[in-house]
CSV table of N, CA, C and O in Angstrom, one decimal:
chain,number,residue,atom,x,y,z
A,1,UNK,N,107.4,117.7,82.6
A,1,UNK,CA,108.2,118.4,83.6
A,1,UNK,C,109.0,117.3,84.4
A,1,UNK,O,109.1,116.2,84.0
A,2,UNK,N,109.6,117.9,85.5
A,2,UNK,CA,110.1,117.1,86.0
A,2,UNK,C,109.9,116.7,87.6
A,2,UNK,O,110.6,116.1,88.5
A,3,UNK,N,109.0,117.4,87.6
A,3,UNK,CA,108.3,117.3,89.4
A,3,UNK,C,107.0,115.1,89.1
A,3,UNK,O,106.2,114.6,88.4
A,4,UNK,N,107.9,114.9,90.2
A,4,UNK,CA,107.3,113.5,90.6
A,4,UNK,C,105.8,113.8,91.8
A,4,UNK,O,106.0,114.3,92.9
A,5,UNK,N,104.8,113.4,91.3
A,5,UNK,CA,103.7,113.2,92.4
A,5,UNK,C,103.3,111.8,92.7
A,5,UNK,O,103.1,111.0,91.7
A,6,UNK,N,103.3,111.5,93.5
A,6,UNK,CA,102.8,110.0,94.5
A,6,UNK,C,102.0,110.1,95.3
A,6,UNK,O,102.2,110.3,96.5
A,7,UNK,N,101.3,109.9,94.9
A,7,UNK,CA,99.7,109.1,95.7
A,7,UNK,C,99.8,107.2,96.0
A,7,UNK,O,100.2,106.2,95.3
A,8,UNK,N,99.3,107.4,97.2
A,8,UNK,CA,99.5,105.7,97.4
A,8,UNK,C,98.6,105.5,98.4
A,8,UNK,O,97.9,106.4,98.8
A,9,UNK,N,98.4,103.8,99.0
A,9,UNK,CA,97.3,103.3,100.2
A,9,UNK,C,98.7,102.5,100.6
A,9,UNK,O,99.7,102.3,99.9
A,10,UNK,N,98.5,102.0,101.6
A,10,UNK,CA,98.8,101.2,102.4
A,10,UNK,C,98.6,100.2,103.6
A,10,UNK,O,98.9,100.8,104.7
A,11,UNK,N,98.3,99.3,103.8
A,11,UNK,CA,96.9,98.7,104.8
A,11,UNK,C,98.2,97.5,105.6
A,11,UNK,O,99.3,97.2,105.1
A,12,UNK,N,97.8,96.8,106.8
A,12,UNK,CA,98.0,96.0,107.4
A,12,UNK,C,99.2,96.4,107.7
A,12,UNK,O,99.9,95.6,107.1
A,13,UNK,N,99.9,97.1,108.4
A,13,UNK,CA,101.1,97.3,109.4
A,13,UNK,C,100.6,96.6,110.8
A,13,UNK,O,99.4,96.3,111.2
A,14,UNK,N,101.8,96.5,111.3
A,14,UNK,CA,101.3,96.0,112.8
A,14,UNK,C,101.2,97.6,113.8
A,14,UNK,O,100.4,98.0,114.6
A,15,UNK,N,102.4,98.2,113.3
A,15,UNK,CA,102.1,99.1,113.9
A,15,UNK,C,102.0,100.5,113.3
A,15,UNK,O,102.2,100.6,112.1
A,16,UNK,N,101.7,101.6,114.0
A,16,UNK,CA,101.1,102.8,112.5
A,16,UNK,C,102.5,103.5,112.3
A,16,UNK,O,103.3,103.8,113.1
A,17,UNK,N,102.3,103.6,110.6
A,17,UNK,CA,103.3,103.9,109.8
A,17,UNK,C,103.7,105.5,110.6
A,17,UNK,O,103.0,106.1,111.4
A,18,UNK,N,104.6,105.8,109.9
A,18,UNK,CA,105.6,107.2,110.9
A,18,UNK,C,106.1,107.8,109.7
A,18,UNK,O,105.4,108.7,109.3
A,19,UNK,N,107.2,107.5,109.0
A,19,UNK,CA,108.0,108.3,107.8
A,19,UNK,C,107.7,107.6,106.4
A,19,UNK,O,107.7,106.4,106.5
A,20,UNK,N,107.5,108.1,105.5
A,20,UNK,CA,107.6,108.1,104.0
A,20,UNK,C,108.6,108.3,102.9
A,20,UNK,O,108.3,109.5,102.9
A,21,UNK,N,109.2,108.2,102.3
A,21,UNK,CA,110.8,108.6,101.8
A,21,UNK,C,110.7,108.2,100.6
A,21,UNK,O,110.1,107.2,100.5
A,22,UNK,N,111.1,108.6,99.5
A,22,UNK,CA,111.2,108.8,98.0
A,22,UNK,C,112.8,108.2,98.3
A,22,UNK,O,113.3,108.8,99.3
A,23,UNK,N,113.6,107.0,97.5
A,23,UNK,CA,115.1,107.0,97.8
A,23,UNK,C,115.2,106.4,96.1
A,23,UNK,O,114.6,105.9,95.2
A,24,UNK,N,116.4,106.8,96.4
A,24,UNK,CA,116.8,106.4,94.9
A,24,UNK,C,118.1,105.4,95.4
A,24,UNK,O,118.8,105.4,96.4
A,25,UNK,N,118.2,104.5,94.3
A,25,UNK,CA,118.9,102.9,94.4
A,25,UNK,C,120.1,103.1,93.3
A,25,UNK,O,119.9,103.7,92.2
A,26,UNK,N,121.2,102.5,93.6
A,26,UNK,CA,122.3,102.0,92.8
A,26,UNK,C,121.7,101.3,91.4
A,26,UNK,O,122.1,101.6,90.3
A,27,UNK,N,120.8,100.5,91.7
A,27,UNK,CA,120.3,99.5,91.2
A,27,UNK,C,118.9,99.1,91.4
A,27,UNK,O,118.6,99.2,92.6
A,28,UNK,N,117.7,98.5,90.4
A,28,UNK,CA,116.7,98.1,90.8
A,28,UNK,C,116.4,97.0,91.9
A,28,UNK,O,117.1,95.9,91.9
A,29,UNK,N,115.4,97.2,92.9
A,29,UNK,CA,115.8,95.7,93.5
A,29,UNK,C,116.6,96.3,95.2
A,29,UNK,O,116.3,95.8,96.3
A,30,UNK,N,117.6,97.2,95.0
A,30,UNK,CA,118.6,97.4,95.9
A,30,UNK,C,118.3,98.8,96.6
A,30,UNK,O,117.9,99.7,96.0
A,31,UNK,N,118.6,98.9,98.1
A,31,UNK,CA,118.1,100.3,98.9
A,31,UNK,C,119.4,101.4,98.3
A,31,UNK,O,120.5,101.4,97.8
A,32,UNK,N,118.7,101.9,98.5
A,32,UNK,CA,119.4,103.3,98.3
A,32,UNK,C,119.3,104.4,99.2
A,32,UNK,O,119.4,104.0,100.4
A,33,UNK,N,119.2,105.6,98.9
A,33,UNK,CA,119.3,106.5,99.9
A,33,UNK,C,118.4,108.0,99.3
A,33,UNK,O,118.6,108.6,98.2
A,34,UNK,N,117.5,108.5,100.5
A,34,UNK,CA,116.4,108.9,100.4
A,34,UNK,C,116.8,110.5,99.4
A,34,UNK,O,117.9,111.2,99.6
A,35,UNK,N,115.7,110.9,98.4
A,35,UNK,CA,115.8,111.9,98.1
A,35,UNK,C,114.9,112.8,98.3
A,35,UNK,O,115.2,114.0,97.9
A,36,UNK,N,113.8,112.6,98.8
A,36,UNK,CA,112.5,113.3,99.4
A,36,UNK,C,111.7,112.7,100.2
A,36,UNK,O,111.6,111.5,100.5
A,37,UNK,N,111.1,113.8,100.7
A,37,UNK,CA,110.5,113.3,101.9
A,37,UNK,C,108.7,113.1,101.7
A,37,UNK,O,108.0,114.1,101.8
A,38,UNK,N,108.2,112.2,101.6
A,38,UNK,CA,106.6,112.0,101.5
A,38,UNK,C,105.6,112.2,103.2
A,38,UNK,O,105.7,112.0,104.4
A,39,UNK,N,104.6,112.8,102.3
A,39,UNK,CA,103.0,112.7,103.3
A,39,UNK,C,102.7,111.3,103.8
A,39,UNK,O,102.8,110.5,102.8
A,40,UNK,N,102.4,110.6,105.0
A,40,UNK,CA,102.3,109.6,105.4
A,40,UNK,C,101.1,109.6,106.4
A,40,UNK,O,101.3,110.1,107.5
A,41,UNK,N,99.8,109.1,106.2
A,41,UNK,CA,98.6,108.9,107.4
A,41,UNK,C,99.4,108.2,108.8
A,41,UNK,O,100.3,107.3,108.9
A,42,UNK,N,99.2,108.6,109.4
A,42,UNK,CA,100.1,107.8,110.7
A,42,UNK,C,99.2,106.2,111.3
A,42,UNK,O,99.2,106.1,112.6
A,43,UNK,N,98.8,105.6,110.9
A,43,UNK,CA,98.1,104.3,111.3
A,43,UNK,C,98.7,103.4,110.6
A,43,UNK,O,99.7,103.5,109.8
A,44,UNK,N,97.9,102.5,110.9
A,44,UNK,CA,98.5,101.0,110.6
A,44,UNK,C,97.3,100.9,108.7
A,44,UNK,O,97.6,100.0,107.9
A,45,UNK,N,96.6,101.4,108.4
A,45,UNK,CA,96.1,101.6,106.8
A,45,UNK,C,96.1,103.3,106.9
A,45,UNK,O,95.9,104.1,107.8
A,46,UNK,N,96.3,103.5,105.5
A,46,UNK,CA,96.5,105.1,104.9
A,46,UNK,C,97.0,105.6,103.9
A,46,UNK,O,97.2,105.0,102.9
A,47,UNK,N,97.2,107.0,104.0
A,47,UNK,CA,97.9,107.5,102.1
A,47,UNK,C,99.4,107.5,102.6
A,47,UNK,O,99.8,107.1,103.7
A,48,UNK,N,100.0,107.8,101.8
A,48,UNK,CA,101.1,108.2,100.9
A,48,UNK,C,101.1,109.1,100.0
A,48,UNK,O,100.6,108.9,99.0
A,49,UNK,N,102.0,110.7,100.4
A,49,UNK,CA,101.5,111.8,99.2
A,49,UNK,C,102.3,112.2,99.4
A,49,UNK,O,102.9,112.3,100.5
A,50,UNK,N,102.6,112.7,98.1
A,50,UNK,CA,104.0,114.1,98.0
A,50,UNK,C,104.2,114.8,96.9
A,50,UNK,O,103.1,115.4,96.8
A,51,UNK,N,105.0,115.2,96.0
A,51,UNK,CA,105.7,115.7,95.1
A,51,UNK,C,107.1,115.9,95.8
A,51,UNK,O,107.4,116.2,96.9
A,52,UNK,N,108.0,115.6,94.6
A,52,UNK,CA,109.4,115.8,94.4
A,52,UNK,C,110.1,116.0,93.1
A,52,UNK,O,110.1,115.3,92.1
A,53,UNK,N,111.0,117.2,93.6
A,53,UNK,CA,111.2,117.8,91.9
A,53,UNK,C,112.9,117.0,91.9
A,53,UNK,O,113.8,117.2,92.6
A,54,UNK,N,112.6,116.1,90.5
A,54,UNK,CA,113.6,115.3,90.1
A,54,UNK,C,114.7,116.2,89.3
A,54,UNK,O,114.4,117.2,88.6
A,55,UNK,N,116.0,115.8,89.4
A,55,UNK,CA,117.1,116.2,88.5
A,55,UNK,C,117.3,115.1,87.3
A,55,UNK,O,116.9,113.9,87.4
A,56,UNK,N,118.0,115.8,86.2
A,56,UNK,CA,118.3,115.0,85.1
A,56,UNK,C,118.4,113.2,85.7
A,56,UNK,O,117.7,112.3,85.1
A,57,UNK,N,119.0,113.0,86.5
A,57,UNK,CA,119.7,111.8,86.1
A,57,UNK,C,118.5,110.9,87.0
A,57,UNK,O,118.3,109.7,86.7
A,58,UNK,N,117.7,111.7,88.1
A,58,UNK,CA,116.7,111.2,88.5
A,58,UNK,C,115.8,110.5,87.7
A,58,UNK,O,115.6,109.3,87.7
A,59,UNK,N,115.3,111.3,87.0
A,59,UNK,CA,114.6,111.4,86.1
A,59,UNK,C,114.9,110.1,85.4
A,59,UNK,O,114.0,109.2,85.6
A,60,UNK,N,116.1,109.8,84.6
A,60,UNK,CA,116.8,108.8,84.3
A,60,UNK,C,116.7,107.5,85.2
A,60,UNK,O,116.6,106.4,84.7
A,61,UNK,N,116.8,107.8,86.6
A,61,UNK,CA,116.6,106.3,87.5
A,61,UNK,C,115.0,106.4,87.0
A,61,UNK,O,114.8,105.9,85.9
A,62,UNK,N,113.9,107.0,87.6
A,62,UNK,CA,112.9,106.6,87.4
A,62,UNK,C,112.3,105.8,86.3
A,62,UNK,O,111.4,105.0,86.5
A,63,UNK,N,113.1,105.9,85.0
A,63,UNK,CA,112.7,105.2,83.7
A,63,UNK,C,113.6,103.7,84.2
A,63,UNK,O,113.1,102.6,84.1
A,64,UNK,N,114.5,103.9,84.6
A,64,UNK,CA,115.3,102.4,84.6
A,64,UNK,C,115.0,102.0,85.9
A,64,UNK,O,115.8,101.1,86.3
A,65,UNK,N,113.8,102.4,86.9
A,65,UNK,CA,113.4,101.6,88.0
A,65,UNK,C,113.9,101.9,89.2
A,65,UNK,O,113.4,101.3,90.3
A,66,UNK,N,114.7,102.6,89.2
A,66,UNK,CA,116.1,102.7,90.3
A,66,UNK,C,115.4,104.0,91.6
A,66,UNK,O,116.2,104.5,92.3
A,67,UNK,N,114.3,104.3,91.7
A,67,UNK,CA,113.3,105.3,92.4
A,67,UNK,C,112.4,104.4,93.4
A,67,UNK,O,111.9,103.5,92.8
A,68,UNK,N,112.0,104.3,94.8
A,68,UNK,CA,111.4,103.9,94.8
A,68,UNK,C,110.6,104.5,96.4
A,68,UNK,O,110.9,105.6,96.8
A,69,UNK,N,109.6,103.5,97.2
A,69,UNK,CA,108.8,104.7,98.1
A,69,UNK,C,109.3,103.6,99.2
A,69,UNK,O,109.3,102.3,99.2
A,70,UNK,N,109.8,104.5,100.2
A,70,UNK,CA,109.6,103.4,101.2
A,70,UNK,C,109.2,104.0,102.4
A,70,UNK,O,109.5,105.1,102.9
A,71,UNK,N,108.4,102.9,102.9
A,71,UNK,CA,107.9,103.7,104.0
A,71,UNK,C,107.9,102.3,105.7
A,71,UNK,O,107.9,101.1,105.9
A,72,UNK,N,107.9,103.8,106.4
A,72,UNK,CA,108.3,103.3,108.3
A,72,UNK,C,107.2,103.4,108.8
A,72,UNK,O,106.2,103.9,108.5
A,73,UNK,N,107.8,102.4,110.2
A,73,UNK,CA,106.4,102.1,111.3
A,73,UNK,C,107.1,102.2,112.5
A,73,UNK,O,108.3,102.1,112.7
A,74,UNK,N,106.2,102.3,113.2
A,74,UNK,CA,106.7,102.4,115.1
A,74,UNK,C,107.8,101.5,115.4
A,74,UNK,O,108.8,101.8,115.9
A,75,UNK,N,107.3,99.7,114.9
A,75,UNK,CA,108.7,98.9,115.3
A,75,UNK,C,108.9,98.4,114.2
A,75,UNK,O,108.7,97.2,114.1
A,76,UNK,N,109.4,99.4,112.9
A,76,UNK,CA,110.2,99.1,112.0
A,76,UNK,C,110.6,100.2,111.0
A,76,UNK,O,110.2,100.5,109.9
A,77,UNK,N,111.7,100.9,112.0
A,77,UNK,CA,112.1,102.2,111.6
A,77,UNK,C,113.3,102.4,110.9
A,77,UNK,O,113.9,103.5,110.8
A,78,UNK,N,113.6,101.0,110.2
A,78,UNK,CA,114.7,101.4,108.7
A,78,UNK,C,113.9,99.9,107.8
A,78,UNK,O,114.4,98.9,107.2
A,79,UNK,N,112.3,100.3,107.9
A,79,UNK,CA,111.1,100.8,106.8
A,79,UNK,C,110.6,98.9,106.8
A,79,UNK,O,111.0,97.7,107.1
A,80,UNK,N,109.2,99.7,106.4
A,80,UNK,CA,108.4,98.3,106.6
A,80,UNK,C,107.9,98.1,105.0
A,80,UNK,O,108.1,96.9,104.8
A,81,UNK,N,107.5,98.5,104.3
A,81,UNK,CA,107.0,98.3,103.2
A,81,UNK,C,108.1,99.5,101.9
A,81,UNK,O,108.3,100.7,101.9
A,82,UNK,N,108.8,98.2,100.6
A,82,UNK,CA,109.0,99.1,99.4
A,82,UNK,C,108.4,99.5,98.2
A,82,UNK,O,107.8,98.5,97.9
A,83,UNK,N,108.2,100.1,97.6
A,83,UNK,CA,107.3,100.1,96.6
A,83,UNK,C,107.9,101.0,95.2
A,83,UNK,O,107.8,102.2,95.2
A,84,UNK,N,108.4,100.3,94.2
A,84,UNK,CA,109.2,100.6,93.3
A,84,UNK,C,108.2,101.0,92.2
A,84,UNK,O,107.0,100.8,92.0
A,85,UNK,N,109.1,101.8,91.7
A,85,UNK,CA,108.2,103.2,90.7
A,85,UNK,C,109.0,103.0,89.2
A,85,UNK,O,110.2,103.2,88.8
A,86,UNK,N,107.9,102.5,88.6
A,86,UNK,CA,109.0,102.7,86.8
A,86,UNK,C,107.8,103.6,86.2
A,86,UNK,O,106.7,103.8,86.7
A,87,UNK,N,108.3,104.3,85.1
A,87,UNK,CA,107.5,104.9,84.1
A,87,UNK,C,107.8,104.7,83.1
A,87,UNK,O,108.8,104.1,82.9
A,88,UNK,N,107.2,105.0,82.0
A,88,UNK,CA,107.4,105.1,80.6
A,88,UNK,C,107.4,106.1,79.8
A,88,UNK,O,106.2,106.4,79.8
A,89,UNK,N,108.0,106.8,79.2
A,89,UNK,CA,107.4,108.0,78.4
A,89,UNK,C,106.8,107.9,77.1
A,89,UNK,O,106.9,107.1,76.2
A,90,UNK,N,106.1,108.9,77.4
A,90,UNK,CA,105.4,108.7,76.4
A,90,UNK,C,105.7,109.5,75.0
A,90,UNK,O,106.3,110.6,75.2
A,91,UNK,N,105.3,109.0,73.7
A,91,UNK,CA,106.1,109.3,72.4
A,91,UNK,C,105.2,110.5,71.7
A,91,UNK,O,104.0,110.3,71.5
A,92,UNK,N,105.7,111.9,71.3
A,92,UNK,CA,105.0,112.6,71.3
A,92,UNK,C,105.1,112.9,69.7
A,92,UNK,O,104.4,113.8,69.2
């Protein structure tokens, strides 16, 4: 299919995380701009959860890396931690 689920932890902020964001990148490595919105524990350790239903070309970034999670905190609210997402498919 083409729906994305993310489960995640997150520990040691200074201050407690706020927003979660699915963004997709130009390029691996490089910010992009958000395409979904994630579940976020509001503290300084916690989850990360969502689903987000990808289009063709998404789908496409996620294999070449270009997807990734980033998430916000009280004083750092354009995002404290990235966390880049590759997949592989698998050969059927």
């Amino acid at each position: 299919g083409s729906t994305l689920s993310i489960t995640g932890t997150f520990s040691g902020l200074k201050t407690p995380a706020t927003v979660a964001r699915l963004h997709r990148s130009p390029k691996p490595g490089m910010r992009g701009v958000p395409i979904g919105d994630l579940t976020v524990s509001g503290e300084t350790s916690g989850t990360i959860s969502g689903s987000v239903e990808l289009s063709k070309e998404q789908v496409a970034d996620l294999g070449a890396g270009r997807l990734y999670v980033q998430l916000h905190s009280q004083k750092a609210p354009d995002g404290n931690l990235w966390g880049w997402l590759f997949a592989v498919a698998e050969k059927k």
